[in-house]
Short mmCIF file of C-alpha atoms in Angstrom, two decimals:
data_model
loop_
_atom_site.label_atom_id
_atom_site.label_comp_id
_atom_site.label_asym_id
_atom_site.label_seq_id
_atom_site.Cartn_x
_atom_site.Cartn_y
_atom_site.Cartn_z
CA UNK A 166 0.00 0.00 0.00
CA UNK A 167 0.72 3.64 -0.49
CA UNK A 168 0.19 6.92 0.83
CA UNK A 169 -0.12 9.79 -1.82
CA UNK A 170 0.50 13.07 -0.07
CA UNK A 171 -0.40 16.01 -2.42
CA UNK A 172 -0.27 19.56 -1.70
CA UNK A 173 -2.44 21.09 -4.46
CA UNK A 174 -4.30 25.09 -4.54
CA UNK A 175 -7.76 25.01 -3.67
CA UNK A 176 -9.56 25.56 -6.75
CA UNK A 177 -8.62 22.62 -8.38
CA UNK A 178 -9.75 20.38 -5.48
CA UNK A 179 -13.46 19.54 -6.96
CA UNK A 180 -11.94 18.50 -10.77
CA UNK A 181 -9.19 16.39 -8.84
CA UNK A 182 -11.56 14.82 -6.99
CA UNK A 183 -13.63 13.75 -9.67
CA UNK A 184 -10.77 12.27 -11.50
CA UNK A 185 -9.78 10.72 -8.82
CA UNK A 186 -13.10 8.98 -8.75
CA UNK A 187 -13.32 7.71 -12.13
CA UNK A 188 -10.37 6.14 -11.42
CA UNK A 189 -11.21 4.16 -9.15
CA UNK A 190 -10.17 6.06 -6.00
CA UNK A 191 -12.96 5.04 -3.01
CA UNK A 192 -11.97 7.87 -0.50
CA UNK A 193 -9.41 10.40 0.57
CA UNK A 194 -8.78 12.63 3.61
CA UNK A 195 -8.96 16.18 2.69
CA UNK A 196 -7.23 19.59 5.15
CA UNK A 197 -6.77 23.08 4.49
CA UNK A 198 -3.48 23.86 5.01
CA UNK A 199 -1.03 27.31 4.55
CA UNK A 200 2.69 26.59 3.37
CA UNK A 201 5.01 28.58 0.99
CA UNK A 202 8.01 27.04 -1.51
CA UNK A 203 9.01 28.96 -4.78
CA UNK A 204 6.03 30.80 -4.84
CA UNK A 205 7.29 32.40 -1.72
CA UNK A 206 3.86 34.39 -0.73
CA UNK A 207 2.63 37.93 -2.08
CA UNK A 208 1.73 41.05 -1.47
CA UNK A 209 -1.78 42.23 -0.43
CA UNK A 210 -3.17 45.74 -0.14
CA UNK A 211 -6.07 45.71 3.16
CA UNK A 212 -7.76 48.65 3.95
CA UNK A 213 -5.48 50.91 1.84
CA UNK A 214 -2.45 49.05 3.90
CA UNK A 215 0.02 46.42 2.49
CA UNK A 216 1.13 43.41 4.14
CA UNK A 217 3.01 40.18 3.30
CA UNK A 218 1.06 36.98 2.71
CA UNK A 219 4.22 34.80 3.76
CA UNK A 220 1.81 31.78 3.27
CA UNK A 221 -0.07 30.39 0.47
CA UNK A 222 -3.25 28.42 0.63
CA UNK A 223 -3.43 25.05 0.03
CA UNK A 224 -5.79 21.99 -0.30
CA UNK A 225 -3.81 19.05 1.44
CA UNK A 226 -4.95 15.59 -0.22
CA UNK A 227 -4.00 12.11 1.65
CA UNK A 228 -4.78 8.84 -0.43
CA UNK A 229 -3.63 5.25 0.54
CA UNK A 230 -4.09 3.30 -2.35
CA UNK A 231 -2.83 -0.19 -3.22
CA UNK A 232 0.52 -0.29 -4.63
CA UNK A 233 -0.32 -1.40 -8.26
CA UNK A 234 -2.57 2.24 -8.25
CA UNK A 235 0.07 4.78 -7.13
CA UNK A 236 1.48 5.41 -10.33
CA UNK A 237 -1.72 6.40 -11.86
CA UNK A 238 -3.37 8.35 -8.88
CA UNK A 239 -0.03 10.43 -8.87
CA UNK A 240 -0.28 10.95 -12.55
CA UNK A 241 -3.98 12.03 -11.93
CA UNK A 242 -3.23 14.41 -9.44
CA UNK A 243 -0.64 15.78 -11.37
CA UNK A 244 -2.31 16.21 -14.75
CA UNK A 245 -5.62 17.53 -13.27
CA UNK A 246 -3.75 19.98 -10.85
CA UNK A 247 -1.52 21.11 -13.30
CA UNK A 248 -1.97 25.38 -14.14
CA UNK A 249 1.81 25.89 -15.32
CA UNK A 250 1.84 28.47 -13.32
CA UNK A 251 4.30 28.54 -9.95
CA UNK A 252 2.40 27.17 -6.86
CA UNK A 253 0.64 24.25 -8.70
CA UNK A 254 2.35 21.80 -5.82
CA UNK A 255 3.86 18.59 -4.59
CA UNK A 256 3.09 15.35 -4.28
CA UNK A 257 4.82 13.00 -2.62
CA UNK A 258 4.34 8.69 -2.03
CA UNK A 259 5.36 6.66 0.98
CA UNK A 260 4.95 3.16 1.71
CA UNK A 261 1.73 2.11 4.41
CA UNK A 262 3.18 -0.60 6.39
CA UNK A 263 -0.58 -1.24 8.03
CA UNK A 264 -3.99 -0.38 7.83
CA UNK A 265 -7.04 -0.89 9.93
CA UNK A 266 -11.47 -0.27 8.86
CA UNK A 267 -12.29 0.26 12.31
CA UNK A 268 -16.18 -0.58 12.12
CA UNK A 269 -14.98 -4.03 10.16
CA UNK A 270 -11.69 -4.60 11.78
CA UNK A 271 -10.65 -5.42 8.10
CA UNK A 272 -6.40 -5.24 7.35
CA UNK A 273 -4.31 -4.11 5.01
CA UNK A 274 -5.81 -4.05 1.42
CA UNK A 275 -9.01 -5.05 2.63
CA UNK A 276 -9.09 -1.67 4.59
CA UNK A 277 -8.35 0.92 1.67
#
């Protein structure tokens, strides 16, 4: 199994999803998060006052999928996310040594 860590911006979260779904992707945790890379924040003017947005909004994705999947969630993500523009994100895939469906106390693959 695999988890599939992608930091993506918010707008794109909806048509991600839904590829993600005709994919064959059954579920997915979903936080808002604030980080900064290259995009390195901006510049905002408030109340005739500007101020530093140091960090960027982001839509945090977390997927455990079987390992045969990986490959194509991550080149889901990627393609759907994509804006070629600087901020589109990261995504990044590390091994699930367990799992556990706590209502079913199914393991492993049976779990995801």
């Amino acid at each position: 199994m695999k988890l599939i860590i992608a930091a993506i911006k918010p707008f794109k979260l909806e048509e991600v999803r839904e590829a993600l779904t005709s994919i064959g992707v059954r579920g997915m945790m979903v936080t808002e998060i604030k980080g900064f890379g290259s995009q390195s924040g901006h510049t905002e003017i408030y109340r005739g006052a500007e101020y530093a947005v140091n960090f960027v909004p982001k839509v945090k994705l977390e997927i455990v999928v079987a390992a045969s999947m990986a490959d194509q969630v991550v080149e889901t993500i990627a393609t759907t996310a994509k804006t070629d523009k600087i901020g589109d994100g990261k995504i990044f895939v590390l091994d699930v040594q367990s799992a556990l469906r706590v209502r079913t106390g199914e393991t492993n693959d049976d779990a995801i």
